[in-house]
Every structure is written in C-alpha cells, then in structure tokens.
mmCIF file of C-alpha atoms and ligand atoms in Angstrom:
data_model
loop_
_atom_site.group_PDB
_atom_site.id
_atom_site.type_symbol
_atom_site.label_atom_id
_atom_site.label_comp_id
_atom_site.label_asym_id
_atom_site.label_seq_id
_atom_site.Cartn_x
_atom_site.Cartn_y
_atom_site.Cartn_z
ATOM 1 C CA MET A 262 55.604 -156.474 154.451
ATOM 2 C CA ILE A 263 57.206 -159.596 152.995
ATOM 3 C CA LYS A 264 58.980 -161.299 155.855
ATOM 4 C CA PHE A 265 62.404 -162.844 155.437
ATOM 5 C CA ASN A 266 61.134 -166.140 156.859
ATOM 6 C CA VAL A 267 57.791 -167.722 157.747
ATOM 7 C CA PRO A 268 58.115 -171.150 159.400
ATOM 8 C CA PRO A 269 56.083 -173.914 157.783
ATOM 9 C CA HIS A 270 52.785 -174.704 159.473
ATOM 10 C CA LEU A 271 50.708 -177.484 157.921
ATOM 11 C CA GLU A 272 47.100 -177.831 159.009
ATOM 12 C CA ASP A 273 47.645 -181.510 159.804
ATOM 13 C CA SER A 274 50.205 -180.564 162.443
ATOM 14 C CA ASP A 275 47.391 -179.382 164.731
ATOM 15 C CA LYS A 276 45.711 -182.792 164.646
ATOM 16 C CA TYR A 277 48.925 -184.706 165.321
ATOM 17 C CA VAL A 278 50.067 -182.337 168.079
ATOM 18 C CA LEU A 279 46.721 -182.708 169.858
ATOM 19 C CA ASP A 280 46.903 -186.484 169.450
ATOM 20 C CA SER A 281 50.360 -186.493 170.979
ATOM 21 C CA MET A 282 49.310 -184.300 173.899
ATOM 22 C CA ALA A 283 46.285 -186.521 174.634
ATOM 23 C CA SER A 284 48.333 -189.723 174.440
ATOM 24 C CA GLY A 285 50.086 -189.189 177.745
ATOM 25 C CA ASP A 286 53.382 -190.079 176.063
ATOM 26 C CA ILE A 287 54.899 -186.667 175.523
ATOM 27 C CA ALA A 288 58.542 -187.449 176.328
ATOM 28 C CA GLY A 289 61.028 -188.321 173.591
ATOM 29 C CA ASP A 290 61.200 -191.594 171.658
ATOM 30 C CA ASN A 291 57.443 -192.003 171.398
ATOM 31 C CA LYS A 292 55.084 -192.466 168.439
ATOM 32 C CA TYR A 293 55.778 -189.350 166.362
ATOM 33 C CA THR A 294 59.502 -189.333 167.042
ATOM 34 C CA LYS A 295 59.694 -192.890 165.724
ATOM 35 C CA LEU A 296 57.563 -192.064 162.689
ATOM 36 C CA CYS A 297 59.807 -189.099 161.819
ATOM 37 C CA GLU A 298 63.002 -191.112 162.321
ATOM 38 C CA GLU A 299 61.674 -193.933 160.132
ATOM 39 C CA ILE A 300 60.766 -191.605 157.270
ATOM 40 C CA LEU A 301 64.141 -189.863 157.368
ATOM 41 C CA ALA A 302 66.212 -193.060 157.606
ATOM 42 C CA LYS A 303 64.294 -194.751 154.788
ATOM 43 C CA LYS A 304 64.327 -191.751 152.486
ATOM 44 C CA PHE A 305 67.998 -190.873 152.995
ATOM 45 C CA GLY A 306 69.233 -194.468 153.129
ATOM 46 C CA SER A 307 70.698 -193.922 156.601
ATOM 47 C CA PRO A 308 71.474 -196.832 158.958
ATOM 48 C CA LYS A 309 70.125 -194.838 161.929
ATOM 49 C CA VAL A 310 68.434 -191.470 162.426
ATOM 50 C CA HIS A 311 67.677 -189.939 165.828
ATOM 51 C CA LEU A 312 65.802 -186.702 166.379
ATOM 52 C CA THR A 313 67.626 -184.210 168.604
ATOM 53 C CA THR A 314 66.628 -181.041 170.417
ATOM 54 C CA SER A 315 68.405 -178.847 167.827
ATOM 55 C CA GLY A 316 70.938 -178.763 165.036
ATOM 56 C CA THR A 317 73.355 -177.447 167.639
ATOM 57 C CA THR A 318 72.943 -180.483 169.904
ATOM 58 C CA ALA A 319 73.169 -182.766 166.860
ATOM 59 C CA LEU A 320 76.629 -181.254 166.236
ATOM 60 C CA GLU A 321 77.533 -181.720 169.894
ATOM 61 C CA MET A 322 76.528 -185.385 169.723
ATOM 62 C CA ALA A 323 78.653 -185.785 166.604
ATOM 63 C CA CYS A 324 81.723 -184.316 168.330
ATOM 64 C CA MET A 325 81.111 -186.462 171.411
ATOM 65 C CA LEU A 326 80.895 -189.569 169.197
ATOM 66 C CA ALA A 327 84.108 -188.497 167.446
ATOM 67 C CA ASP A 328 85.756 -188.196 170.884
ATOM 68 C CA ILE A 329 87.015 -184.699 170.183
ATOM 69 C CA GLY A 330 89.133 -183.568 173.124
ATOM 70 C CA PRO A 331 91.990 -181.284 174.167
ATOM 71 C CA GLY A 332 94.821 -181.357 171.621
ATOM 72 C CA ASP A 333 92.566 -182.428 168.752
ATOM 73 C CA GLU A 334 92.179 -180.205 165.719
ATOM 74 C CA VAL A 335 89.053 -180.172 163.577
ATOM 75 C CA ILE A 336 89.021 -178.598 160.126
ATOM 76 C CA LEU A 337 85.967 -176.542 159.173
ATOM 77 C CA PRO A 338 85.106 -173.496 157.060
ATOM 78 C CA SER A 339 85.346 -170.061 158.665
ATOM 79 C CA TYR A 340 82.098 -169.111 156.992
ATOM 80 C CA THR A 341 79.583 -170.951 159.198
ATOM 81 C CA PHE A 342 77.326 -170.628 162.222
ATOM 82 C CA SER A 343 78.920 -170.464 165.680
ATOM 83 C CA SER A 344 77.328 -173.814 166.583
ATOM 84 C CA THR A 345 79.615 -175.684 164.177
ATOM 85 C CA ALA A 346 82.714 -174.397 165.973
ATOM 86 C CA ASN A 347 81.189 -174.463 169.478
ATOM 87 C CA ALA A 348 80.596 -178.203 169.233
ATOM 88 C CA ILE A 349 84.357 -178.638 168.829
ATOM 89 C CA VAL A 350 85.352 -176.044 171.426
ATOM 90 C CA ILE A 351 83.125 -177.233 174.283
ATOM 91 C CA PHE A 352 84.952 -180.590 174.240
ATOM 92 C CA GLY A 353 88.315 -178.844 174.280
ATOM 93 C CA GLY A 354 89.134 -179.242 170.573
ATOM 94 C CA THR A 355 90.682 -176.586 168.358
ATOM 95 C CA PRO A 356 88.810 -175.359 165.290
ATOM 96 C CA VAL A 357 91.098 -174.883 162.294
ATOM 97 C CA PHE A 358 89.406 -172.653 159.764
ATOM 98 C CA VAL A 359 89.744 -172.964 155.997
ATOM 99 C CA ASP A 360 88.709 -170.519 153.279
ATOM 100 C CA ILE A 361 85.572 -170.991 151.170
ATOM 101 C CA ARG A 362 84.928 -171.240 147.440
ATOM 102 C CA PRO A 363 83.353 -168.060 146.108
ATOM 103 C CA ASP A 364 80.805 -169.867 143.919
ATOM 104 C CA THR A 365 79.012 -171.981 146.554
ATOM 105 C CA MET A 366 80.315 -170.422 149.810
ATOM 106 C CA ASN A 367 81.277 -173.986 150.837
ATOM 107 C CA ILE A 368 84.681 -175.021 152.183
ATOM 108 C CA ASP A 369 87.346 -174.936 149.443
ATOM 109 C CA GLU A 370 88.185 -178.628 149.138
ATOM 110 C CA THR A 371 91.524 -177.804 147.500
ATOM 111 C CA LYS A 372 92.694 -176.048 150.695
ATOM 112 C CA ILE A 373 91.836 -178.810 153.166
ATOM 113 C CA GLU A 374 94.975 -180.940 152.886
ATOM 114 C CA ALA A 375 97.234 -177.990 153.663
ATOM 115 C CA ALA A 376 95.389 -177.614 156.984
ATOM 116 C CA ILE A 377 96.041 -181.193 158.105
ATOM 117 C CA THR A 378 98.611 -181.612 160.909
ATOM 118 C CA PRO A 379 99.508 -184.609 163.121
ATOM 119 C CA LYS A 380 96.852 -183.282 165.544
ATOM 120 C CA THR A 381 94.007 -183.268 163.036
ATOM 121 C CA LYS A 382 91.254 -185.652 164.123
ATOM 122 C CA ALA A 383 88.270 -184.736 161.984
ATOM 123 C CA ILE A 384 86.912 -182.668 159.136
ATOM 124 C CA MET A 385 83.569 -180.953 159.687
ATOM 125 C CA VAL A 386 82.078 -179.811 156.399
ATOM 126 C CA VAL A 387 79.167 -177.381 156.207
ATOM 127 C CA HIS A 388 76.822 -177.564 153.225
ATOM 128 C CA TYR A 389 75.756 -173.972 152.733
ATOM 129 C CA ALA A 390 72.429 -172.777 151.360
ATOM 130 C CA GLY A 391 71.131 -176.247 150.499
ATOM 131 C CA VAL A 392 74.046 -177.014 148.164
ATOM 132 C CA GLY A 393 76.520 -179.829 148.774
ATOM 133 C CA CYS A 394 80.289 -179.523 149.216
ATOM 134 C CA ASN A 395 82.493 -181.477 146.811
ATOM 135 C CA MET A 396 82.076 -184.743 148.717
ATOM 136 C CA GLU A 397 83.961 -186.820 146.173
ATOM 137 C CA VAL A 398 87.197 -184.983 146.938
ATOM 138 C CA ILE A 399 86.484 -184.514 150.648
ATOM 139 C CA CYS A 400 85.594 -188.177 151.341
ATOM 140 C CA ASP A 401 88.793 -189.174 149.585
ATOM 141 C CA ILE A 402 90.897 -186.803 151.724
ATOM 142 C CA ALA A 403 89.277 -188.079 154.942
ATOM 143 C CA LYS A 404 89.930 -191.677 153.916
ATOM 144 C CA ARG A 405 93.545 -191.170 152.861
ATOM 145 C CA HIS A 406 94.424 -189.291 156.064
ATOM 146 C CA ASN A 407 92.321 -191.553 158.283
ATOM 147 C CA LEU A 408 90.195 -188.666 159.581
ATOM 148 C CA ILE A 409 86.684 -188.734 160.970
ATOM 149 C CA LEU A 410 84.276 -186.941 158.642
ATOM 150 C CA LEU A 411 81.352 -185.009 160.130
ATOM 151 C CA GLU A 412 78.706 -183.081 158.207
ATOM 152 C CA ASP A 413 76.892 -179.972 159.332
ATOM 153 C CA ALA A 414 73.901 -180.731 157.128
ATOM 154 C CA ALA A 415 71.586 -178.269 158.905
ATOM 155 C CA GLN A 416 70.639 -176.586 155.634
ATOM 156 C CA VAL A 417 70.595 -179.585 153.289
ATOM 157 C CA VAL A 418 67.736 -181.756 154.487
ATOM 158 C CA ASN A 419 66.480 -183.532 151.344
ATOM 159 C CA ALA A 420 69.309 -182.384 149.055
ATOM 160 C CA THR A 421 71.712 -184.702 147.235
ATOM 161 C CA TYR A 422 75.233 -184.893 145.845
ATOM 162 C CA LYS A 423 75.715 -187.288 142.935
ATOM 163 C CA GLY A 424 72.450 -188.995 143.835
ATOM 164 C CA LYS A 425 73.292 -189.597 147.508
ATOM 165 C CA TYR A 426 71.586 -187.647 150.285
ATOM 166 C CA LEU A 427 73.743 -185.072 152.030
ATOM 167 C CA GLY A 428 74.225 -185.877 155.689
ATOM 168 C CA THR A 429 74.892 -189.549 154.838
ATOM 169 C CA PHE A 430 78.479 -189.185 153.557
ATOM 170 C CA GLY A 431 80.300 -188.596 156.839
ATOM 171 C CA ASP A 432 80.511 -190.757 159.957
ATOM 172 C CA VAL A 433 77.740 -188.564 161.371
ATOM 173 C CA GLY A 434 75.476 -186.060 159.606
ATOM 174 C CA CYS A 435 73.694 -183.301 161.549
ATOM 175 C CA TYR A 436 70.358 -181.788 160.492
ATOM 176 C CA SER A 437 68.363 -178.856 161.861
ATOM 177 C CA PHE A 438 64.605 -178.431 162.133
ATOM 178 C CA HIS A 439 64.802 -174.897 163.520
ATOM 179 C CA GLU A 440 62.033 -172.517 162.460
ATOM 180 C CA THR A 441 64.358 -170.993 159.849
ATOM 181 C CA LYS A 442 64.999 -174.313 158.106
ATOM 182 C CA ASN A 443 63.084 -176.072 155.297
ATOM 183 C CA TYR A 444 61.323 -178.516 157.625
ATOM 184 C CA SER A 445 60.627 -177.300 161.108
ATOM 185 C CA MET A 446 59.538 -178.242 164.616
ATOM 186 C CA GLY A 447 60.418 -174.834 166.079
ATOM 187 C CA GLU A 448 63.573 -176.078 167.748
ATOM 188 C CA GLY A 449 64.887 -179.484 166.736
ATOM 189 C CA GLY A 450 67.293 -181.468 164.654
ATOM 190 C CA ALA A 451 68.518 -184.958 163.857
ATOM 191 C CA VAL A 452 71.646 -187.032 163.535
ATOM 192 C CA SER A 453 72.218 -189.583 160.826
ATOM 193 C CA ILE A 454 74.628 -192.196 162.166
ATOM 194 C CA ASN A 455 76.271 -193.443 158.989
ATOM 195 C CA ASN A 456 79.137 -195.360 160.558
ATOM 196 C CA PRO A 457 77.499 -198.502 162.001
ATOM 197 C CA ALA A 458 80.302 -198.808 164.586
ATOM 198 C CA LEU A 459 78.924 -195.671 166.290
ATOM 199 C CA ILE A 460 75.312 -196.815 166.653
ATOM 200 C CA ASP A 461 75.588 -198.514 170.078
ATOM 201 C CA ARG A 462 77.485 -195.616 171.624
ATOM 202 C CA THR A 463 74.886 -193.211 170.200
ATOM 203 C CA ASP A 464 72.200 -195.011 172.215
ATOM 204 C CA ILE A 465 74.212 -194.385 175.374
ATOM 205 C CA ILE A 466 75.183 -190.789 174.665
ATOM 206 C CA ARG A 467 71.622 -189.731 173.946
ATOM 207 C CA GLU A 468 70.345 -191.487 177.063
ATOM 208 C CA LYS A 469 72.373 -189.281 179.411
ATOM 209 C CA GLY A 470 75.327 -191.660 179.371
ATOM 210 C CA THR A 471 73.337 -194.677 180.569
ATOM 211 C CA ASN A 472 72.783 -198.071 178.969
ATOM 212 C CA ARG A 473 69.025 -197.621 179.291
ATOM 213 C CA THR A 474 68.427 -198.684 175.677
ATOM 214 C CA GLN A 475 70.279 -201.980 176.182
ATOM 215 C CA PHE A 476 68.236 -202.501 179.363
ATOM 216 C CA PHE A 477 64.945 -202.031 177.511
ATOM 217 C CA ASN A 478 66.164 -204.361 174.778
ATOM 218 C CA GLY A 479 66.872 -206.986 177.439
ATOM 219 C CA GLN A 480 70.632 -206.988 176.802
ATOM 220 C CA VAL A 481 71.527 -206.020 180.397
ATOM 221 C CA ASP A 482 69.514 -206.598 183.586
ATOM 222 C CA LYS A 483 69.893 -203.148 185.107
ATOM 223 C CA TYR A 484 70.826 -199.818 183.690
ATOM 224 C CA THR A 485 73.541 -197.519 184.941
ATOM 225 C CA TRP A 486 75.899 -194.673 184.083
ATOM 226 C CA VAL A 487 78.484 -195.996 181.614
ATOM 227 C CA ASP A 488 79.738 -193.072 179.479
ATOM 228 C CA LYS A 489 79.468 -189.338 178.803
ATOM 229 C CA GLY A 490 76.103 -188.178 177.623
ATOM 230 C CA SER A 491 73.373 -185.592 177.715
ATOM 231 C CA SER A 492 69.686 -185.061 177.066
ATOM 232 C CA TYR A 493 69.197 -184.949 173.322
ATOM 233 C CA LEU A 494 65.588 -186.137 172.962
ATOM 234 C CA PRO A 495 62.924 -183.659 171.878
ATOM 235 C CA SER A 496 59.370 -183.977 173.186
ATOM 236 C CA ASP A 497 57.086 -186.106 171.012
ATOM 237 C CA ILE A 498 54.758 -183.072 170.728
ATOM 238 C CA LEU A 499 57.387 -181.323 168.608
ATOM 239 C CA ALA A 500 57.912 -184.431 166.484
ATOM 240 C CA ALA A 501 54.139 -184.453 165.868
ATOM 241 C CA TYR A 502 54.415 -180.914 164.491
ATOM 242 C CA LEU A 503 57.204 -181.991 162.118
ATOM 243 C CA TYR A 504 55.671 -185.300 161.017
ATOM 244 C CA PRO A 505 53.186 -184.118 158.323
ATOM 245 C CA GLN A 506 55.940 -182.012 156.712
ATOM 246 C CA LEU A 507 58.052 -185.126 156.279
ATOM 247 C CA LEU A 508 55.099 -186.862 154.614
ATOM 248 C CA ILE A 509 55.172 -184.216 151.851
ATOM 249 C CA MET A 510 58.899 -183.512 151.948
ATOM 250 C CA ASP A 511 59.390 -183.506 148.175
ATOM 251 C CA GLU A 512 56.351 -181.343 147.500
ATOM 252 C CA MET A 513 57.627 -178.761 149.987
ATOM 253 C CA ARG A 514 61.064 -178.867 148.388
ATOM 254 C CA GLN A 515 59.589 -178.347 144.924
ATOM 255 C CA ASP A 516 57.742 -175.239 146.110
ATOM 256 C CA ARG A 517 61.046 -173.725 147.272
ATOM 257 C CA ILE A 518 62.898 -174.779 144.139
ATOM 258 C CA ASP A 519 60.172 -173.126 142.031
ATOM 259 C CA THR A 520 60.705 -169.915 143.991
ATOM 260 C CA PHE A 521 64.489 -170.234 143.612
ATOM 261 C CA ASN A 522 64.163 -170.724 139.839
ATOM 262 C CA LEU A 523 61.818 -167.769 139.484
ATOM 263 C CA TYR A 524 64.220 -165.516 141.433
ATOM 264 C CA TYR A 525 67.049 -166.718 139.222
ATOM 265 C CA GLU A 526 65.182 -166.188 135.970
ATOM 266 C CA LEU A 527 63.984 -162.694 136.901
ATOM 267 C CA LEU A 528 67.380 -161.543 138.189
ATOM 268 C CA LYS A 529 69.497 -163.092 135.450
ATOM 269 C CA PRO A 530 69.449 -159.908 133.330
ATOM 270 C CA LEU A 531 71.100 -158.045 136.251
ATOM 271 C CA LYS A 532 73.718 -160.785 136.514
ATOM 272 C CA ASP A 533 74.333 -160.730 132.764
ATOM 273 C CA ALA A 534 74.752 -156.958 132.963
ATOM 274 C CA GLY A 535 77.485 -157.501 135.571
ATOM 275 C CA LYS A 536 75.574 -155.767 138.407
ATOM 276 C CA ILE A 537 75.138 -158.738 140.741
ATOM 277 C CA ASP A 538 76.175 -162.357 141.214
ATOM 278 C CA LEU A 539 73.764 -165.216 141.872
ATOM 279 C CA PRO A 540 74.085 -168.653 143.550
ATOM 280 C CA VAL A 541 75.871 -171.389 141.620
ATOM 281 C CA ILE A 542 74.678 -175.015 141.732
ATOM 282 C CA PRO A 543 77.608 -177.251 140.712
ATOM 283 C CA GLU A 544 77.177 -180.280 138.482
ATOM 284 C CA GLY A 545 75.980 -183.263 140.495
ATOM 285 C CA CYS A 546 74.213 -181.226 143.194
ATOM 286 C CA VAL A 547 70.452 -181.275 143.642
ATOM 287 C CA HIS A 548 69.677 -178.471 146.065
ATOM 288 C CA ASN A 549 66.585 -178.061 148.246
ATOM 289 C CA GLY A 550 65.832 -174.373 147.710
ATOM 290 C CA HIS A 551 66.950 -173.565 151.238
ATOM 291 C CA MET A 552 68.154 -170.095 150.387
ATOM 292 C CA PHE A 553 68.285 -167.491 147.642
ATOM 293 C CA TYR A 554 70.918 -164.790 147.826
ATOM 294 C CA VAL A 555 72.184 -161.935 145.761
ATOM 295 C CA LYS A 556 75.801 -160.797 145.801
ATOM 296 C CA THR A 557 76.363 -157.066 145.475
ATOM 297 C CA LYS A 558 79.559 -155.283 144.475
ATOM 298 C CA ASN A 559 80.723 -154.723 148.064
ATOM 299 C CA LEU A 560 79.622 -154.205 151.679
ATOM 300 C CA GLU A 561 78.474 -150.632 151.099
ATOM 301 C CA GLU A 562 76.190 -151.629 148.250
ATOM 302 C CA ARG A 563 74.830 -154.561 150.265
ATOM 303 C CA CYS A 564 73.850 -152.246 153.130
ATOM 304 C CA ALA A 565 72.230 -149.802 150.701
ATOM 305 C CA LEU A 566 70.254 -152.599 149.011
ATOM 306 C CA GLN A 567 69.089 -153.959 152.360
ATOM 307 C CA THR A 568 67.909 -150.508 153.471
ATOM 308 C CA PHE A 569 66.193 -149.889 150.129
ATOM 309 C CA LEU A 570 64.347 -153.221 150.288
ATOM 310 C CA ARG A 571 63.315 -152.609 153.892
ATOM 311 C CA GLU A 572 61.739 -149.321 152.814
ATOM 312 C CA LYS A 573 59.890 -151.245 150.103
ATOM 313 C CA GLY A 574 58.590 -153.733 152.674
ATOM 314 C CA VAL A 575 60.975 -156.606 151.986
ATOM 315 C CA GLY A 576 62.852 -158.303 154.835
ATOM 316 C CA THR A 577 66.342 -159.535 153.968
ATOM 317 C CA ALA A 578 69.306 -160.799 155.987
ATOM 318 C CA PHE A 579 73.050 -161.104 155.680
ATOM 319 C CA HIS A 580 74.856 -164.105 157.085
ATOM 320 C CA TYR A 581 77.716 -165.438 159.208
ATOM 321 C CA VAL A 582 80.365 -163.003 160.243
ATOM 322 C CA PRO A 583 83.514 -165.104 159.560
ATOM 323 C CA LEU A 584 84.486 -167.105 162.640
ATOM 324 C CA HIS A 585 88.281 -166.909 162.319
ATOM 325 C CA SER A 586 88.216 -163.150 162.913
ATOM 326 C CA ALA A 587 85.395 -163.169 165.511
ATOM 327 C CA PRO A 588 86.448 -162.524 169.156
ATOM 328 C CA GLU A 589 85.966 -166.152 170.257
ATOM 329 C CA GLY A 590 87.472 -167.487 167.014
ATOM 330 C CA LEU A 591 90.651 -165.488 167.603
ATOM 331 C CA LYS A 592 90.851 -166.875 171.122
ATOM 332 C CA VAL A 593 90.231 -170.588 170.529
ATOM 333 C CA GLY A 594 90.880 -171.264 166.851
ATOM 334 C CA ARG A 595 93.165 -170.453 163.990
ATOM 335 C CA MET A 596 92.983 -169.893 160.263
ATOM 336 C CA SER A 597 94.900 -172.216 157.984
ATOM 337 C CA GLY A 598 96.096 -170.412 154.892
ATOM 338 C CA GLU A 599 94.778 -167.116 153.672
ATOM 339 C CA ASP A 600 91.327 -165.597 153.850
ATOM 340 C CA VAL A 601 90.981 -164.934 150.137
ATOM 341 C CA TYR A 602 87.197 -165.223 149.793
ATOM 342 C CA THR A 603 85.576 -165.705 153.224
ATOM 343 C CA THR A 604 85.395 -162.061 154.293
ATOM 344 C CA LYS A 605 85.078 -160.629 150.815
ATOM 345 C CA GLU A 606 82.174 -162.864 149.796
ATOM 346 C CA PHE A 607 80.442 -162.608 153.192
ATOM 347 C CA GLU A 608 80.377 -158.830 152.755
ATOM 348 C CA ARG A 609 78.645 -159.084 149.382
ATOM 349 C CA LEU A 610 75.934 -161.589 150.260
ATOM 350 C CA LEU A 611 72.312 -160.646 151.009
ATOM 351 C CA ARG A 612 69.668 -163.328 151.591
ATOM 352 C CA MET A 613 66.242 -162.763 150.077
ATOM 353 C CA PRO A 614 62.926 -163.931 151.562
ATOM 354 C CA MET A 615 62.605 -167.680 151.086
ATOM 355 C CA TYR A 616 59.993 -169.932 152.653
ATOM 356 C CA TYR A 617 57.395 -172.553 151.798
ATOM 357 C CA LYS A 618 54.595 -170.846 149.842
ATOM 358 C CA LEU A 619 56.353 -167.507 149.448
ATOM 359 C CA GLY A 620 54.604 -167.525 146.072
ATOM 360 C CA LYS A 621 55.073 -166.114 142.609
ATOM 361 C CA GLU A 622 53.559 -162.694 143.268
ATOM 362 C CA ASN A 623 55.820 -161.926 146.232
ATOM 363 C CA THR A 624 58.885 -163.154 144.381
ATOM 364 C CA GLU A 625 58.063 -160.987 141.364
ATOM 365 C CA TYR A 626 57.609 -157.949 143.582
ATOM 366 C CA ILE A 627 60.959 -158.514 145.310
ATOM 367 C CA CYS A 628 62.753 -158.865 141.968
ATOM 368 C CA ASP A 629 61.062 -155.708 140.665
ATOM 369 C CA MET A 630 62.364 -153.814 143.690
ATOM 370 C CA ILE A 631 65.901 -155.156 143.215
ATOM 371 C CA LYS A 632 65.770 -154.043 139.590
ATOM 372 C CA GLU A 633 64.544 -150.614 140.670
ATOM 373 C CA PHE A 634 67.520 -150.307 143.029
ATOM 374 C CA TYR A 635 69.951 -151.011 140.198
ATOM 375 C CA LYS A 636 68.301 -148.606 137.757
HETATM 376 C C1 LIG B 963 70.788 -173.613 161.631
HETATM 377 C C2 LIG B 963 72.170 -174.074 161.613
HETATM 378 C C3 LIG B 963 72.768 -174.662 162.740
HETATM 379 C C4 LIG B 963 72.095 -174.736 164.080
HETATM 380 O O1 LIG B 963 70.876 -175.378 164.103
HETATM 381 P P1 LIG B 963 69.877 -175.104 165.325
HETATM 382 O O2 LIG B 963 68.782 -176.101 165.083
HETATM 383 O O3 LIG B 963 69.407 -173.697 165.198
HETATM 384 O O4 LIG B 963 70.597 -175.340 166.577
HETATM 385 C C5 LIG B 963 74.061 -175.126 162.626
HETATM 386 N N1 LIG B 963 74.749 -175.012 161.484
HETATM 387 C C6 LIG B 963 74.222 -174.450 160.385
HETATM 388 C C7 LIG B 963 75.024 -174.376 159.144
HETATM 389 C C8 LIG B 963 72.926 -173.941 160.413
HETATM 390 O O5 LIG B 963 72.414 -173.373 159.330
#
C-alpha cells in the first residue's frame, strides 16, 4: 500500500526531542522554538516569526491582529480549508468568497476588485498546492484600496513568487507544520509578522493578552492583562521535532520537487492526449512540491479513478468542498460574482501520494496504474 501521506521523521529529531525533554524547559519560547524561529525569519527575510500551535491558530492570530470584527468583510477564495474562513467568522467578520483560477486553483485576482465594498477590511489569499497567487496584482489592489493583506501560506513554506518568499507579502503570513505539510511537528504552525507596526501587539496577543514580554524585557515593572489574546505557543518538545527539518529545508524541498517532476514527465502523454489535466506553475513561481494532482474529466471519472487506485494499493484524496455552498458558508458568508470554476475544478481534482522520500519506484508504479486506468 502506498499511503497518501507519510509525515517526515528525521533521525535527528529523536536526539533533539530527548534533549528538550531532559532540559526541564518544555513550555513555549525555549531553545528549539527560538532556533526554529531564527532559521525561518533569516531564510524568508521576515522581520519576525513566531511558532504557533497550528496553522489554524496562526490564521486566528492574523485576524486578531487585523482587528476583524462584526460588520467587517474579508475577501478570500471559496476553494480553501474551513480554517481560513473560521478565523474570520469567530471574530464576527463576514467571509466574502471569490472564484478561483482553473490553472492554479488560487483566487482569481481579476475578480477581487468587484468584491470590494465599503465594509471590506482585508483580503486573505490562500496559496494552493505550494504555488503562489499573483501577488503583484493582489498587493497592488490591497494598497490602492487601503486593505489589510493576510496570507494563508500553510502550503507554501519555502516557496517563492518573483524571488520573494510567500508568507512575507502580506501584513501577516500564516504557515502550517501539520503532519500533512512539507515540514512537520505533528500539530504546529507559524506567523510571519511582515508589518513592523504589528510586532508589539503580537507579543501581547500571543501571551494571553498580557504585556509579559515587555515585563521580561524590562520595559514595564509588572505585567497585566492589556488586550485580547490567547495561548498560541507550542511546547518546545514539538519545536525540537521540527528543528532538524528546517536545517535541511532545501534538500527536503528538492526531494518533493523531483517527485513532482517525475509525476509530470510520466503523465504528460496522458495530458497531451487530452485525457487529464496537470498542475500549472505560472512564470515567476518557484513551488515547493507540496502537492501533485491530476484533473479528470468530471466528478464521476474522479471517483472511478480513486476507487481503481485504491484497489491497486494507492491512497489518494480529493480536496476542499467549496465553502460558499457548504452549510456554514451559506449561513455566515456570501459569494461575490459567479462560481465559474470553483465547483467544477474541485470536482475534477484528485491528489496523488506526495511526501518526503516517496521515491522514484513508488511514483513510477502510481503513474503506471493511472495509465492503466485510462487504457
Ligand atoms: C493545513 C491548512 C490549514 C490549517 O493548518 P493546521 O496546521 O492543520 O491548523 C489552513 N489553511 C490551509 C490552506 C491549509 O492547507
């Protein structure tokens, strides 16, 4: 059986996890947390990176920093994980969904401006499958309309757009280190605070709404409750698990890109024959091999392919049921414009196994089975 996902486990993690456990400092903000944050900030050119307990809580922090509240609208794609929309909804904001582009499954940047109203406060982009949105156009829209720009960068850790790391374009970028992501601590994530004006408030929000950080820095003589906040710090034991992966971040990315390229090369004949569609990487994007998917003719064919591959011992998965038509989406959000591609493309997409060290042999077998299905 070739599993759909196998979380990365480097041998060195064991050593660092044991070291962390023996240190007596297993709460957040200790040795390994700091090491991870330093590597990420330096590599991505971010003013400030903080680890969080998940990608979901990173998004919640971002919405808290953006002061999303009742009456505020936030523009986002319909094709995304519930966490992207939940972060807006739990603070009382209204998600306004926009259609996607069929080539990358990312928000259609040409449909964003039509969704802007006097109530719009922020744009939350989602970079799908390790491939960046058109940030040139989107940053320009945010600037011209004076909107806060947030990035759900859960899937694009170590991917770039025009040479700049994704997650560092918006006011806040949100990463995930869930077991299904490229770099993993089981459950975890990070925020990149790219707008320096938000850094001080971030310290308060992540310290349960207290000015504890200022107290430890000697800026105030006692610490107290000063703002909203929550507990966003993961245990240092989890950071120790992640740490060695960040030391070989590029090597791990290359392994996935090699797998992606092999999939692409072996399946290209099927694409050229008009049987399937394959992912598109636009000019200027360097992806991180987060995902490889195949697009079938329609929903029926996707289900048949998934069943066929399961019988051949290959685990696959489909993705996000569009949020604008989901029960909660209908209740708390609305679609701006038409759903031209979101539902149609969601129904065609099937994700293939993709993980660090999936290997050539497995990839070849999977492609052989896909070819057999289309014979
Ligand atoms: C994984 C993911 C999340 C949530 O991250 P968790 O760490 O699982 O909470 C949010 N948005 C997108 C696009 C994701 O892929």
